[in-house]
Short mmCIF file of C-alpha atoms in Angstrom, two decimals:
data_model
loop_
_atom_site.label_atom_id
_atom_site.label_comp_id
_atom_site.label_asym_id
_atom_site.label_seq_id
_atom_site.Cartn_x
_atom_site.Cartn_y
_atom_site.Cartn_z
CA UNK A 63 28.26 99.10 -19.68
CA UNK A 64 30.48 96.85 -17.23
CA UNK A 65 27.79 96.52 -15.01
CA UNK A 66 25.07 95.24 -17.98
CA UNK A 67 27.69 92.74 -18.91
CA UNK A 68 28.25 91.41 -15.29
CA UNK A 69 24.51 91.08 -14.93
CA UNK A 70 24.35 89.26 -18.28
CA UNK A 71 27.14 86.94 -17.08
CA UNK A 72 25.30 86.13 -14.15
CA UNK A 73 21.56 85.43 -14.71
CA UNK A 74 21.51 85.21 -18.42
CA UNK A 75 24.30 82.84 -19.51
CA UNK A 76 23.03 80.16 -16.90
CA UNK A 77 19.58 80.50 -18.17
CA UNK A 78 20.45 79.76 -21.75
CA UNK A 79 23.12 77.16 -20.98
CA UNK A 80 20.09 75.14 -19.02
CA UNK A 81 17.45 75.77 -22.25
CA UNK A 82 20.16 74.35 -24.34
CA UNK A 83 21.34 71.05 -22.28
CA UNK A 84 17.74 70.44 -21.82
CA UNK A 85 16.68 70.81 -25.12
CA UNK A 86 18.84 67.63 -25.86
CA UNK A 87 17.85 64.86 -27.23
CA UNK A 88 18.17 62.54 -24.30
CA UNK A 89 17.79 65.88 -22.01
CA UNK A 90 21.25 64.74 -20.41
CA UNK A 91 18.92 62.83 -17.49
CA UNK A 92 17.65 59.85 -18.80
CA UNK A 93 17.99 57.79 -22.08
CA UNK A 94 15.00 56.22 -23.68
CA UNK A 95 14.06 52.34 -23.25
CA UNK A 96 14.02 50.48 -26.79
CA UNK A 97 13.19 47.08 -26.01
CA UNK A 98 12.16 46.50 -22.06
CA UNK A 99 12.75 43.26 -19.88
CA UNK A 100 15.23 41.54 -22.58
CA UNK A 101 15.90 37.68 -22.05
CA UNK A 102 18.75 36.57 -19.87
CA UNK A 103 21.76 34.60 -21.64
CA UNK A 104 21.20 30.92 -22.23
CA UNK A 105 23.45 28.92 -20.34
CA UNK A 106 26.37 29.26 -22.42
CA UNK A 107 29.56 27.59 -22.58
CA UNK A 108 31.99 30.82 -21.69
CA UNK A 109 35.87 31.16 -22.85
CA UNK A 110 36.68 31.68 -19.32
CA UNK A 111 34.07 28.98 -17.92
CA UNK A 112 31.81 31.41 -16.08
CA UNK A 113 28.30 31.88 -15.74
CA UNK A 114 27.53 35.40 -17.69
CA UNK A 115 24.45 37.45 -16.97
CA UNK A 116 22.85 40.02 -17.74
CA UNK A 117 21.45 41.18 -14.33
CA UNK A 118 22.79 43.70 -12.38
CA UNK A 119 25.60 44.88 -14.41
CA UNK A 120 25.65 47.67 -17.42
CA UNK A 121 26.73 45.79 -20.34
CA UNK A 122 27.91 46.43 -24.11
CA UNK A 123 26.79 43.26 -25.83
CA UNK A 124 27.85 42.08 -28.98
CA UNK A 125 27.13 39.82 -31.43
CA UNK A 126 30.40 38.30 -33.20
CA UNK A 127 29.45 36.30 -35.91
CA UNK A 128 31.70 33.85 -37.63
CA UNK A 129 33.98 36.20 -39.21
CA UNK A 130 35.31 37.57 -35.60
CA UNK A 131 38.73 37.49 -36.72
CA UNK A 132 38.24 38.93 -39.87
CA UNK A 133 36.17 41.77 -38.59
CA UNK A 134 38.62 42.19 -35.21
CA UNK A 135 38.63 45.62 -36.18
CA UNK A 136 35.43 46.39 -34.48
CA UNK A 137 36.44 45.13 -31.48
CA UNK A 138 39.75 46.83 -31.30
CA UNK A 139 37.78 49.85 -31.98
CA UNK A 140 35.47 49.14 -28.95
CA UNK A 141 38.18 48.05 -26.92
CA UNK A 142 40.23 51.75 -27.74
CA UNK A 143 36.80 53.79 -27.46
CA UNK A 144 34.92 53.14 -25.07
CA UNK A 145 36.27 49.15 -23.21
CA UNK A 146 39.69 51.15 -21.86
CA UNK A 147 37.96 54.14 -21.08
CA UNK A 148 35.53 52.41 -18.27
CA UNK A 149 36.43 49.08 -17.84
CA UNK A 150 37.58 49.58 -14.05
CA UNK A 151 34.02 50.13 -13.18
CA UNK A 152 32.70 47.03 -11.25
CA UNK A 153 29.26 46.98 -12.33
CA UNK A 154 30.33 47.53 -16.12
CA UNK A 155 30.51 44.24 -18.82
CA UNK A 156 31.54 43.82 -22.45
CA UNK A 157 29.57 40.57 -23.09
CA UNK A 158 30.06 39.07 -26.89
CA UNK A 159 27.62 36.50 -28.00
CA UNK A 160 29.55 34.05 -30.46
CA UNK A 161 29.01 31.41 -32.36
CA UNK A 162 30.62 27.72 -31.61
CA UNK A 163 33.78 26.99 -33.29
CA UNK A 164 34.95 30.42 -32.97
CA UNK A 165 36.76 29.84 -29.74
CA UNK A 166 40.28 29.94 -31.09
CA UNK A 167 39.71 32.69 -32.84
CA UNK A 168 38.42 34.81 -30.03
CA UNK A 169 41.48 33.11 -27.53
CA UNK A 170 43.91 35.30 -30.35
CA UNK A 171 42.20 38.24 -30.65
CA UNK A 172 42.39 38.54 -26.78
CA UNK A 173 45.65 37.34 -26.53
CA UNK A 174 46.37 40.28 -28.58
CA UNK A 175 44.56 42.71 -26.21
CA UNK A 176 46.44 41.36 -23.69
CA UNK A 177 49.85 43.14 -24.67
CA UNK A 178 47.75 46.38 -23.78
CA UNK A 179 44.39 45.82 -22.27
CA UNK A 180 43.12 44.50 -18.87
CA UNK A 181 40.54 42.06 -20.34
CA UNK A 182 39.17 41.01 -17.18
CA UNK A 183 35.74 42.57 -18.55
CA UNK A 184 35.64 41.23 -21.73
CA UNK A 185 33.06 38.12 -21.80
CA UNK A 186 32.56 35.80 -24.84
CA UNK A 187 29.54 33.06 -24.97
CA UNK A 188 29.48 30.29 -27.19
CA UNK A 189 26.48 29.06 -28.58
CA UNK A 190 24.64 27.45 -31.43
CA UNK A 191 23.89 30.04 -34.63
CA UNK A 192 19.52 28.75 -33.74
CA UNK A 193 19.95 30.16 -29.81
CA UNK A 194 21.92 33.52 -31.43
CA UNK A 195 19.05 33.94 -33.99
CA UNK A 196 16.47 33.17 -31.10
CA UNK A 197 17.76 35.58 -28.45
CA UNK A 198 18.41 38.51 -31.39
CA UNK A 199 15.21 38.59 -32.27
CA UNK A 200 13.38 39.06 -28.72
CA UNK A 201 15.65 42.09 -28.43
CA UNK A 202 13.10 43.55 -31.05
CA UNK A 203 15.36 45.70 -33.20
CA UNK A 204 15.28 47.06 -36.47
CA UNK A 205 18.57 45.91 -37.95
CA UNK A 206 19.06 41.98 -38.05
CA UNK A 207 21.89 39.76 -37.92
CA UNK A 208 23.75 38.99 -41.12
CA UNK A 209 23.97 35.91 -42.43
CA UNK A 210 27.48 34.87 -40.39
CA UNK A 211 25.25 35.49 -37.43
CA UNK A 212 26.82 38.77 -36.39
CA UNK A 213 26.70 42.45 -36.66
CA UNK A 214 29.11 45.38 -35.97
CA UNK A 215 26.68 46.80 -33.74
CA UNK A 216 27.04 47.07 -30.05
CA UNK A 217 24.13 47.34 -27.20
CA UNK A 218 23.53 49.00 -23.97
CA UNK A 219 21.84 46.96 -21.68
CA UNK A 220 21.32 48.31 -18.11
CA UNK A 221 20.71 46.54 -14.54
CA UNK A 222 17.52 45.77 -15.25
CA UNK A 223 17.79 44.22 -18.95
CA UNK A 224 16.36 47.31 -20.48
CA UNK A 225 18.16 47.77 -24.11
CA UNK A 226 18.70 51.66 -24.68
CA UNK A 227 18.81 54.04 -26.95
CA UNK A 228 17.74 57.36 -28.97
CA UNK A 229 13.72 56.97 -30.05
CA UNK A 230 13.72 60.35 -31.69
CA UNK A 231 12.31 59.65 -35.33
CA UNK A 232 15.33 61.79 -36.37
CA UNK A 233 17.82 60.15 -34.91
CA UNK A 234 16.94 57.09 -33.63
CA UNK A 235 19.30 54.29 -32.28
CA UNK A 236 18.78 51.00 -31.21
CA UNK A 237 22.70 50.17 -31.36
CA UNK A 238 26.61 51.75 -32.16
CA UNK A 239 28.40 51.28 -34.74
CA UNK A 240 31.82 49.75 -34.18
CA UNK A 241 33.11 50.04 -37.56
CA UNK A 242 32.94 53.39 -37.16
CA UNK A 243 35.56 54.83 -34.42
CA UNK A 244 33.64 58.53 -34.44
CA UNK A 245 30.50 57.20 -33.92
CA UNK A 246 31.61 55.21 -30.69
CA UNK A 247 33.41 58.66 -29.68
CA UNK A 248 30.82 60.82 -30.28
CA UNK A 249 26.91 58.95 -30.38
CA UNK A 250 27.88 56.21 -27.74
CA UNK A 251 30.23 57.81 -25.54
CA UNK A 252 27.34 60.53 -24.74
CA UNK A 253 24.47 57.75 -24.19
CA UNK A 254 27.31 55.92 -22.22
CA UNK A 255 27.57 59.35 -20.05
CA UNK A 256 24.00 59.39 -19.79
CA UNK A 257 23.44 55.71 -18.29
CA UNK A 258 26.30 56.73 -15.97
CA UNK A 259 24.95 59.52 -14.55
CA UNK A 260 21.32 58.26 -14.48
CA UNK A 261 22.96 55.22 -11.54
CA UNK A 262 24.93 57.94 -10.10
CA UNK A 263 22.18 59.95 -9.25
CA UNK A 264 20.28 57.34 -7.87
CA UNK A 265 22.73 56.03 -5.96
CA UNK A 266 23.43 59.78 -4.64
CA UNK A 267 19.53 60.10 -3.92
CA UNK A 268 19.16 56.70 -1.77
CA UNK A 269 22.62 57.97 -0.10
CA UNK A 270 24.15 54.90 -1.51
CA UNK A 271 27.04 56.19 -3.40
CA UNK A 272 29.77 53.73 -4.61
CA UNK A 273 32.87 53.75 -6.87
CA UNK A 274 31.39 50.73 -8.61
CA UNK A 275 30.10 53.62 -10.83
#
Protein backbone atom coordinates (compact mmCIF):
# COMPACT_ATOMS: atom_id res chain seq x y z
CA UNK A 1 0.00 0.00 0.00
CA UNK A 2 3.00 2.46 0.97
CA UNK A 3 4.69 1.64 -1.99
CA UNK A 4 1.38 2.43 -4.49
CA UNK A 5 1.17 5.71 -2.71
CA UNK A 6 4.93 6.64 -3.17
CA UNK A 7 4.60 5.76 -6.83
CA UNK A 8 1.44 7.88 -7.06
CA UNK A 9 3.34 10.76 -5.38
CA UNK A 10 5.92 10.55 -7.82
CA UNK A 11 4.73 10.16 -11.45
CA UNK A 12 1.10 10.86 -11.00
CA UNK A 13 0.76 14.09 -9.00
CA UNK A 14 3.30 15.87 -11.45
CA UNK A 15 1.37 14.68 -14.36
CA UNK A 16 -1.91 16.13 -13.24
CA UNK A 17 -0.43 19.29 -11.71
CA UNK A 18 1.08 20.00 -15.50
CA UNK A 19 -2.63 19.05 -17.26
CA UNK A 20 -4.05 21.50 -14.88
CA UNK A 21 -1.53 24.69 -15.16
CA UNK A 22 -1.72 24.10 -18.79
CA UNK A 23 -5.18 23.88 -19.15
CA UNK A 24 -5.23 27.64 -18.05
CA UNK A 25 -6.52 30.14 -19.67
CA UNK A 26 -3.40 32.02 -20.57
CA UNK A 27 -1.52 28.44 -20.18
CA UNK A 28 0.80 30.35 -17.57
CA UNK A 29 3.38 31.03 -20.81
CA UNK A 30 2.10 33.63 -22.76
CA UNK A 31 -0.87 36.13 -22.62
CA UNK A 32 -2.87 36.92 -25.67
CA UNK A 33 -2.31 40.23 -27.87
CA UNK A 34 -5.63 42.46 -27.97
CA UNK A 35 -4.74 45.31 -29.97
CA UNK A 36 -1.02 44.99 -31.73
CA UNK A 37 1.49 47.92 -32.56
CA UNK A 38 -0.54 50.67 -30.38
CA UNK A 39 0.42 54.44 -31.09
CA UNK A 40 3.19 56.05 -29.13
CA UNK A 41 2.19 59.07 -26.68
CA UNK A 42 1.81 62.45 -28.31
CA UNK A 43 4.25 64.76 -27.16
CA UNK A 44 2.74 65.62 -24.00
CA UNK A 45 3.33 68.18 -21.54
CA UNK A 46 4.39 65.76 -18.35
CA UNK A 47 3.96 66.78 -14.45
CA UNK A 48 7.52 66.05 -14.06
CA UNK A 49 8.62 67.60 -17.59
CA UNK A 50 9.80 64.37 -19.19
CA UNK A 51 9.42 62.81 -22.37
CA UNK A 52 7.07 59.53 -21.64
CA UNK A 53 7.03 56.55 -23.97
CA UNK A 54 5.76 53.75 -24.51
CA UNK A 55 8.74 51.77 -25.96
CA UNK A 56 10.69 49.53 -24.19
CA UNK A 57 9.13 49.55 -20.87
CA UNK A 58 5.97 47.35 -19.46
CA UNK A 59 3.47 49.86 -18.62
CA UNK A 60 -0.05 50.14 -16.73
CA UNK A 61 -1.67 53.02 -18.55
CA UNK A 62 -4.46 54.90 -17.45
CA UNK A 63 -6.81 57.14 -18.49
CA UNK A 64 -7.79 59.82 -15.65
CA UNK A 65 -10.46 61.79 -16.77
CA UNK A 66 -11.51 65.02 -15.21
CA UNK A 67 -12.82 63.73 -12.07
CA UNK A 68 -9.15 62.34 -10.94
CA UNK A 69 -9.59 63.61 -7.61
CA UNK A 70 -12.89 62.54 -7.11
CA UNK A 71 -12.26 59.06 -8.32
CA UNK A 72 -8.52 58.94 -6.42
CA UNK A 73 -9.76 55.84 -5.14
CA UNK A 74 -8.77 53.91 -8.14
CA UNK A 75 -5.53 54.99 -8.06
CA UNK A 76 -4.87 54.37 -4.44
CA UNK A 77 -6.16 51.02 -5.21
CA UNK A 78 -3.57 50.56 -8.05
CA UNK A 79 -0.98 52.13 -6.19
CA UNK A 80 -1.70 49.38 -2.95
CA UNK A 81 -2.25 46.38 -5.53
CA UNK A 82 -0.21 46.09 -7.87
CA UNK A 83 2.20 50.00 -8.18
CA UNK A 84 3.99 48.97 -4.55
CA UNK A 85 4.18 45.52 -5.31
CA UNK A 86 6.62 46.01 -8.57
CA UNK A 87 7.49 49.37 -8.88
CA UNK A 88 11.37 48.72 -8.22
CA UNK A 89 11.50 47.00 -11.50
CA UNK A 90 13.40 49.25 -14.04
CA UNK A 91 11.70 48.40 -17.09
CA UNK A 92 8.14 48.73 -15.34
CA UNK A 93 5.81 52.26 -15.83
CA UNK A 94 2.48 53.48 -14.44
CA UNK A 95 1.75 56.03 -17.24
CA UNK A 96 -1.75 58.12 -16.69
CA UNK A 97 -3.08 59.95 -19.63
CA UNK A 98 -4.92 63.18 -18.24
CA UNK A 99 -6.67 65.77 -19.31
CA UNK A 100 -5.32 69.63 -19.12
CA UNK A 101 -6.31 71.52 -16.15
CA UNK A 102 -6.05 68.59 -14.00
CA UNK A 103 -2.50 69.26 -12.99
CA UNK A 104 -3.17 70.41 -9.47
CA UNK A 105 -5.22 67.89 -8.84
CA UNK A 106 -2.89 65.11 -9.79
CA UNK A 107 0.28 67.30 -7.87
CA UNK A 108 -2.20 66.37 -4.45
CA UNK A 109 -3.06 63.12 -5.05
CA UNK A 110 0.74 62.36 -5.37
CA UNK A 111 1.70 64.45 -2.75
CA UNK A 112 -0.41 62.18 -0.81
CA UNK A 113 1.36 59.01 -2.08
CA UNK A 114 4.29 60.51 -1.14
CA UNK A 115 3.84 60.01 2.77
CA UNK A 116 4.04 56.19 1.72
CA UNK A 117 4.93 55.48 -1.83
CA UNK A 118 8.12 55.87 -3.97
CA UNK A 119 6.39 57.58 -6.94
CA UNK A 120 9.32 57.72 -9.04
CA UNK A 121 7.20 55.39 -11.53
CA UNK A 122 4.18 57.07 -11.57
CA UNK A 123 3.88 59.22 -14.97
CA UNK A 124 1.00 61.67 -15.73
CA UNK A 125 0.53 63.36 -19.41
CA UNK A 126 -1.42 66.25 -20.03
CA UNK A 127 -3.25 66.69 -23.02
CA UNK A 128 -6.26 68.04 -24.82
CA UNK A 129 -9.74 65.82 -24.19
CA UNK A 130 -9.59 65.57 -28.83
CA UNK A 131 -5.78 63.83 -28.57
CA UNK A 132 -7.28 61.50 -25.39
CA UNK A 133 -10.36 60.58 -27.54
CA UNK A 134 -7.95 60.12 -30.65
CA UNK A 135 -5.31 57.87 -29.06
CA UNK A 136 -8.30 55.72 -27.06
CA UNK A 137 -9.78 54.79 -29.88
CA UNK A 138 -6.69 53.30 -31.98
CA UNK A 139 -6.23 51.10 -28.93
CA UNK A 140 -9.40 49.31 -30.42
CA UNK A 141 -11.25 48.27 -27.29
CA UNK A 142 -14.57 47.41 -26.42
CA UNK A 143 -15.31 49.70 -23.50
CA UNK A 144 -14.99 53.57 -24.30
CA UNK A 145 -14.14 56.50 -22.39
CA UNK A 146 -16.86 58.24 -20.42
CA UNK A 147 -17.85 61.39 -21.02
CA UNK A 148 -15.10 63.16 -18.39
CA UNK A 149 -12.67 61.48 -20.73
CA UNK A 150 -11.63 58.72 -18.36
CA UNK A 151 -12.22 55.26 -17.23
CA UNK A 152 -11.34 53.14 -14.14
CA UNK A 153 -9.73 50.75 -16.29
CA UNK A 154 -6.07 50.10 -16.43
CA UNK A 155 -3.86 48.56 -19.49
CA UNK A 156 -0.95 46.37 -20.00
CA UNK A 157 1.14 47.45 -22.60
CA UNK A 158 4.42 45.53 -23.19
CA UNK A 159 7.95 46.51 -24.88
CA UNK A 160 6.71 46.36 -28.00
CA UNK A 161 3.28 48.42 -27.68
CA UNK A 162 1.25 45.29 -27.78
CA UNK A 163 -2.00 45.91 -25.39
CA UNK A 164 -2.78 42.48 -23.54
CA UNK A 165 -5.18 40.59 -22.32
CA UNK A 166 -7.62 37.41 -21.93
CA UNK A 167 -9.41 36.70 -25.65
CA UNK A 168 -11.30 33.75 -24.30
CA UNK A 169 -15.06 34.48 -25.28
CA UNK A 170 -15.69 33.54 -21.62
CA UNK A 171 -13.66 35.64 -20.05
CA UNK A 172 -12.31 38.07 -22.05
CA UNK A 173 -10.31 41.24 -20.97
CA UNK A 174 -9.09 44.03 -22.69
CA UNK A 175 -8.43 46.03 -19.28
CA UNK A 176 -8.60 45.85 -14.99
CA UNK A 177 -10.76 47.19 -13.07
CA UNK A 178 -9.43 49.60 -10.46
CA UNK A 179 -12.52 50.18 -8.65
CA UNK A 180 -12.43 46.92 -7.78
CA UNK A 181 -9.38 45.99 -5.29
CA UNK A 182 -10.07 41.92 -5.88
CA UNK A 183 -10.04 42.14 -9.32
CA UNK A 184 -6.51 43.91 -9.42
CA UNK A 185 -5.47 41.06 -6.77
CA UNK A 186 -6.72 38.32 -8.40
CA UNK A 187 -7.40 38.91 -12.64
CA UNK A 188 -4.41 41.42 -13.03
CA UNK A 189 -1.95 40.32 -10.65
CA UNK A 190 -1.94 36.77 -12.59
CA UNK A 191 -1.71 38.44 -16.26
CA UNK A 192 0.90 40.75 -14.50
CA UNK A 193 2.80 37.30 -13.48
CA UNK A 194 2.37 36.14 -16.84
CA UNK A 195 4.04 39.23 -18.79
CA UNK A 196 6.77 38.81 -16.14
CA UNK A 197 7.67 35.58 -16.71
CA UNK A 198 7.15 35.65 -20.52
CA UNK A 199 10.59 38.61 -20.42
CA UNK A 200 12.15 36.45 -17.93
CA UNK A 201 12.29 33.59 -19.97
CA UNK A 202 13.50 35.28 -22.80
CA UNK A 203 15.94 37.00 -21.23
CA UNK A 204 17.06 33.49 -19.56
CA UNK A 205 16.99 31.90 -23.21
CA UNK A 206 19.31 34.70 -24.99
CA UNK A 207 21.49 34.33 -21.61
CA UNK A 208 20.66 37.89 -20.95
CA UNK A 209 19.25 37.80 -17.55
CA UNK A 210 18.78 41.13 -15.61
CA UNK A 211 17.16 42.37 -12.36
CA UNK A 212 15.42 45.00 -14.46
CA UNK A 213 12.77 42.19 -14.39
Amino acid sequence: MKKNIVLFSLFILPIVAYLFFASGVNSFTKLPTITSKVADLGNWKSLKGEQVSLNNKITILGFSGTEILKNRGNLFNLNEKIYQRYHNFKDLQFVMVCPLGTEKDVENIMDAFDDFTDVSHWHFVFTTPEEINTFYSQLKLVNKLDANFGTSNVYIIDKERNLRGRKDKKEYLEGYDTFHPSELSNEMLDDFKVILYEYRAALKKNHNATKQL
